[in-house]
Amino acid sequence: MTLLDEILKFNQSYIEDENNSYVDTDTKCSKMPSREMAIVTCMDTRLVNFLEDAMDIGRGEAKIVKTAGNCVTGPFDGVVRSLLVCIYELGVNEIFIIGHHECGMSKTTAASLSEKMLARGIAPEAIHMIRREMEHWADGFQHPGENVEETVDELRMSPLIPEDVPIHGLLFHPRTGEIEVIVNGYYVGLF
Ligand code: ZN
């Protein structure tokens, strides 16, 4: 059975299960996050169903944007765009940038990515086209904590995000679930 078939088979029984507590009969659960918050975090598999539990965030409560290494790579990149929709369309009033220990991005380099893409038959010209951007992104990521700080700084300096929206920077432990505060967004700019 393929992975897709496996998932579809499960899904059929899932939606038919009358005891399924996740079926959306609650009209209070909407696309507007009830806790008016957005999280930008990493796509790391260990965070799935763990970061939310460790923060006591349930369905309908927060917007979650996931990328490799929770980075912002430009003034209007995918993360910024998502956050603008969160703030201006979806009632988000607080942002959490959450990196994590043991992030794979701290070991990923533009050179290693290029090498693996070439080995998979990707055209050198295609890699050349993105090389500078890829170096800026992948080689710029050294330490998960520093990356969180830089990402918060970049967003804080964005002229597109209102100053009254706190931007916090947190570091999550993917094995213990512990959260460390790197930047407390309530205090930034007060000193
Ligand atoms: Zn990561």
mmCIF file of C-alpha atoms and ligand atoms in Angstrom:
data_model
loop_
_atom_site.group_PDB
_atom_site.id
_atom_site.type_symbol
_atom_site.label_atom_id
_atom_site.label_comp_id
_atom_site.label_asym_id
_atom_site.label_seq_id
_atom_site.Cartn_x
_atom_site.Cartn_y
_atom_site.Cartn_z
ATOM 1 C CA MET A 1 0.000 0.000 0.000
ATOM 2 C CA THR A 2 1.370 3.439 -0.868
ATOM 3 C CA LEU A 3 1.630 6.130 1.765
ATOM 4 C CA LEU A 4 -1.185 8.064 0.114
ATOM 5 C CA ASP A 5 -3.467 4.991 0.085
ATOM 6 C CA GLU A 6 -2.618 4.321 3.712
ATOM 7 C CA ILE A 7 -3.550 7.880 4.656
ATOM 8 C CA LEU A 8 -6.784 7.887 2.631
ATOM 9 C CA LYS A 9 -7.849 4.564 4.125
ATOM 10 C CA PHE A 10 -7.328 5.896 7.620
ATOM 11 C CA ASN A 11 -9.074 9.141 6.729
ATOM 12 C CA GLN A 12 -12.199 7.284 5.642
ATOM 13 C CA SER A 13 -12.534 5.536 8.993
ATOM 14 C CA TYR A 14 -11.605 8.749 10.790
ATOM 15 C CA ILE A 15 -14.398 10.815 9.284
ATOM 16 C CA GLU A 16 -16.898 7.993 9.780
ATOM 17 C CA ASP A 17 -16.041 7.672 13.466
ATOM 18 C CA GLU A 18 -18.875 9.281 15.375
ATOM 19 C CA ASN A 19 -16.823 9.420 18.538
ATOM 20 C CA ASN A 20 -14.174 11.501 16.862
ATOM 21 C CA SER A 21 -13.814 14.554 19.039
ATOM 22 C CA TYR A 22 -12.051 16.539 16.328
ATOM 23 C CA VAL A 23 -14.994 16.721 13.959
ATOM 24 C CA ASP A 24 -15.880 20.360 13.680
ATOM 25 C CA THR A 25 -19.264 20.815 15.264
ATOM 26 C CA ASP A 26 -18.048 23.668 17.415
ATOM 27 C CA THR A 27 -18.814 26.961 15.728
ATOM 28 C CA LYS A 28 -16.436 28.739 18.095
ATOM 29 C CA CYS A 29 -13.527 27.043 16.302
ATOM 30 C CA SER A 30 -12.938 29.310 13.317
ATOM 31 C CA LYS A 31 -10.143 30.537 11.103
ATOM 32 C CA MET A 32 -9.728 33.498 13.477
ATOM 33 C CA PRO A 33 -7.270 32.391 16.178
ATOM 34 C CA SER A 34 -9.079 32.741 19.519
ATOM 35 C CA ARG A 35 -5.849 33.614 21.356
ATOM 36 C CA GLU A 36 -4.992 36.192 18.700
ATOM 37 C CA MET A 37 -1.498 34.788 18.227
ATOM 38 C CA ALA A 38 0.758 33.559 15.446
ATOM 39 C CA ILE A 39 3.694 31.193 15.814
ATOM 40 C CA VAL A 40 6.569 30.944 13.359
ATOM 41 C CA THR A 41 8.457 27.744 13.962
ATOM 42 C CA CYS A 42 10.508 24.998 12.338
ATOM 43 C CA MET A 43 9.185 22.138 10.235
ATOM 44 C CA ASP A 44 11.113 19.649 12.428
ATOM 45 C CA THR A 45 9.129 16.409 12.806
ATOM 46 C CA ARG A 46 9.792 16.250 16.539
ATOM 47 C CA LEU A 47 7.759 19.395 17.057
ATOM 48 C CA VAL A 48 4.591 17.955 15.498
ATOM 49 C CA ASN A 49 1.889 17.560 18.171
ATOM 50 C CA PHE A 50 4.510 18.403 20.792
ATOM 51 C CA LEU A 51 5.175 22.135 20.621
ATOM 52 C CA GLU A 52 1.424 22.832 20.739
ATOM 53 C CA ASP A 53 0.943 20.519 23.739
ATOM 54 C CA ALA A 54 3.930 22.012 25.551
ATOM 55 C CA MET A 55 2.427 25.498 25.065
ATOM 56 C CA ASP A 56 -1.174 24.443 25.774
ATOM 57 C CA ILE A 57 -2.329 25.571 22.352
ATOM 58 C CA GLY A 58 -5.389 23.865 20.973
ATOM 59 C CA ARG A 59 -7.185 23.740 17.659
ATOM 60 C CA GLY A 60 -8.582 27.136 16.677
ATOM 61 C CA GLU A 61 -6.321 29.072 19.028
ATOM 62 C CA ALA A 62 -3.262 30.075 16.950
ATOM 63 C CA LYS A 63 -1.904 30.472 13.433
ATOM 64 C CA ILE A 64 1.207 28.382 12.877
ATOM 65 C CA VAL A 65 3.703 29.113 10.096
ATOM 66 C CA LYS A 66 6.351 26.454 9.569
ATOM 67 C CA THR A 67 9.565 26.657 7.578
ATOM 68 C CA ALA A 68 12.985 25.037 7.702
ATOM 69 C CA GLY A 69 14.725 26.869 10.533
ATOM 70 C CA ASN A 70 12.008 29.501 11.177
ATOM 71 C CA CYS A 71 13.952 32.156 9.265
ATOM 72 C CA VAL A 72 12.892 35.353 7.558
ATOM 73 C CA THR A 73 14.816 35.670 4.300
ATOM 74 C CA GLY A 74 13.619 39.021 2.988
ATOM 75 C CA PRO A 75 11.347 42.005 3.670
ATOM 76 C CA PHE A 76 8.383 40.343 1.932
ATOM 77 C CA ASP A 77 9.182 36.640 2.032
ATOM 78 C CA GLY A 78 6.685 33.868 2.714
ATOM 79 C CA VAL A 79 6.869 34.250 6.500
ATOM 80 C CA VAL A 80 6.317 38.025 6.383
ATOM 81 C CA ARG A 81 3.424 37.610 3.935
ATOM 82 C CA SER A 82 1.777 35.050 6.204
ATOM 83 C CA LEU A 83 2.238 37.288 9.234
ATOM 84 C CA LEU A 84 0.719 40.258 7.402
ATOM 85 C CA VAL A 85 -2.374 38.171 6.625
ATOM 86 C CA CYS A 86 -2.414 37.065 10.289
ATOM 87 C CA ILE A 87 -2.263 40.640 11.579
ATOM 88 C CA TYR A 88 -4.429 42.469 9.081
ATOM 89 C CA GLU A 89 -7.004 39.811 8.186
ATOM 90 C CA LEU A 90 -7.112 37.344 11.049
ATOM 91 C CA GLY A 91 -6.905 39.378 14.234
ATOM 92 C CA VAL A 92 -3.414 38.347 15.335
ATOM 93 C CA ASN A 93 -1.963 40.709 17.963
ATOM 94 C CA GLU A 94 1.091 38.817 19.132
ATOM 95 C CA ILE A 95 3.880 36.896 17.354
ATOM 96 C CA PHE A 96 6.045 34.055 18.666
ATOM 97 C CA ILE A 97 9.224 33.072 16.808
ATOM 98 C CA ILE A 98 10.105 29.619 18.113
ATOM 99 C CA GLY A 99 13.375 27.958 17.210
ATOM 100 C CA HIS A 100 14.566 24.740 18.746
ATOM 101 C CA HIS A 101 17.706 23.010 19.977
ATOM 102 C CA GLU A 102 19.295 20.501 17.582
ATOM 103 C CA CYS A 103 17.845 22.282 14.538
ATOM 104 C CA GLY A 104 18.952 20.593 11.314
ATOM 105 C CA MET A 105 19.440 24.001 9.695
ATOM 106 C CA SER A 106 22.536 24.634 11.824
ATOM 107 C CA LYS A 107 24.251 21.785 9.941
ATOM 108 C CA THR A 108 22.813 22.538 6.501
ATOM 109 C CA THR A 109 25.043 24.535 4.154
ATOM 110 C CA ALA A 110 24.564 25.888 0.650
ATOM 111 C CA ALA A 111 27.487 23.706 -0.480
ATOM 112 C CA SER A 112 25.992 20.488 0.896
ATOM 113 C CA LEU A 113 22.564 21.295 -0.547
ATOM 114 C CA SER A 114 24.070 22.120 -3.963
ATOM 115 C CA GLU A 115 26.078 18.915 -3.961
ATOM 116 C CA LYS A 116 23.010 16.797 -3.172
ATOM 117 C CA MET A 117 20.884 18.588 -5.762
ATOM 118 C CA LEU A 118 23.551 18.032 -8.430
ATOM 119 C CA ALA A 119 23.736 14.348 -7.488
ATOM 120 C CA ARG A 120 19.954 14.115 -7.996
ATOM 121 C CA GLY A 121 20.287 15.498 -11.507
ATOM 122 C CA ILE A 122 19.298 19.130 -10.889
ATOM 123 C CA ALA A 123 20.712 21.437 -13.577
ATOM 124 C CA PRO A 124 23.773 23.450 -12.422
ATOM 125 C CA GLU A 125 22.230 26.599 -13.954
ATOM 126 C CA ALA A 126 19.153 26.184 -11.772
ATOM 127 C CA ILE A 127 21.340 25.940 -8.672
ATOM 128 C CA HIS A 128 23.427 28.884 -9.832
ATOM 129 C CA MET A 129 20.276 30.994 -10.069
ATOM 130 C CA ILE A 130 19.498 30.578 -6.360
ATOM 131 C CA ARG A 131 23.067 30.263 -5.061
ATOM 132 C CA ARG A 132 23.335 33.684 -3.442
ATOM 133 C CA GLU A 133 19.960 33.479 -1.772
ATOM 134 C CA MET A 134 20.683 29.940 -0.638
ATOM 135 C CA GLU A 135 24.048 30.967 0.853
ATOM 136 C CA HIS A 136 22.494 33.905 2.673
ATOM 137 C CA TRP A 137 19.826 31.625 4.153
ATOM 138 C CA ALA A 138 21.572 28.295 4.819
ATOM 139 C CA ASP A 139 25.081 29.534 5.648
ATOM 140 C CA GLY A 140 23.707 32.363 7.769
ATOM 141 C CA PHE A 141 22.072 29.883 10.152
ATOM 142 C CA GLN A 142 24.679 28.874 12.715
ATOM 143 C CA HIS A 143 23.018 28.661 16.099
ATOM 144 C CA PRO A 144 19.270 28.167 16.735
ATOM 145 C CA GLY A 145 19.200 30.746 19.565
ATOM 146 C CA GLU A 146 21.045 33.393 17.547
ATOM 147 C CA ASN A 147 18.785 32.701 14.610
ATOM 148 C CA VAL A 148 15.704 33.346 16.770
ATOM 149 C CA GLU A 149 17.193 36.645 17.918
ATOM 150 C CA GLU A 150 18.020 37.692 14.353
ATOM 151 C CA THR A 151 14.577 36.724 13.089
ATOM 152 C CA VAL A 152 12.878 38.734 15.846
ATOM 153 C CA ASP A 153 15.151 41.715 15.045
ATOM 154 C CA GLU A 154 14.378 41.508 11.358
ATOM 155 C CA LEU A 155 10.629 41.399 11.959
ATOM 156 C CA ARG A 156 10.830 44.128 14.606
ATOM 157 C CA MET A 157 12.526 46.388 12.068
ATOM 158 C CA SER A 158 9.953 45.631 9.403
ATOM 159 C CA PRO A 159 8.013 48.788 8.540
ATOM 160 C CA LEU A 160 5.034 46.556 7.703
ATOM 161 C CA ILE A 161 4.447 45.203 11.218
ATOM 162 C CA PRO A 162 2.738 47.526 13.740
ATOM 163 C CA GLU A 163 4.892 48.460 16.731
ATOM 164 C CA ASP A 164 2.167 47.476 19.187
ATOM 165 C CA VAL A 165 2.381 43.809 18.113
ATOM 166 C CA PRO A 166 4.830 42.121 20.524
ATOM 167 C CA ILE A 167 7.290 39.754 18.835
ATOM 168 C CA HIS A 168 8.701 37.134 21.198
ATOM 169 C CA GLY A 169 11.668 34.881 20.528
ATOM 170 C CA LEU A 170 11.634 31.439 22.162
ATOM 171 C CA LEU A 171 13.833 28.356 22.032
ATOM 172 C CA PHE A 172 12.148 24.967 22.374
ATOM 173 C CA HIS A 173 13.759 21.693 23.374
ATOM 174 C CA PRO A 174 12.525 18.932 21.019
ATOM 175 C CA ARG A 175 13.103 16.185 23.579
ATOM 176 C CA THR A 176 12.144 17.717 26.926
ATOM 177 C CA GLY A 177 9.576 20.260 25.713
ATOM 178 C CA GLU A 178 11.220 23.032 27.732
ATOM 179 C CA ILE A 179 10.866 26.610 26.494
ATOM 180 C CA GLU A 180 13.521 29.259 27.008
ATOM 181 C CA VAL A 181 12.820 32.945 26.437
ATOM 182 C CA ILE A 182 15.390 34.516 24.100
ATOM 183 C CA VAL A 183 13.477 37.756 23.479
ATOM 184 C CA ASN A 184 10.580 38.971 25.599
ATOM 185 C CA GLY A 185 8.581 40.984 23.084
ATOM 186 C CA TYR A 186 6.788 43.015 25.773
ATOM 187 C CA TYR A 187 9.997 44.726 26.813
ATOM 188 C CA VAL A 188 11.644 45.381 23.442
ATOM 189 C CA GLY A 189 11.891 49.097 22.780
ATOM 190 C CA LEU A 190 11.026 50.126 26.348
ATOM 191 C CA PHE A 191 14.607 50.865 27.368
HETATM 192 ZN ZN ZN B 1 14.623 22.967 12.959
#
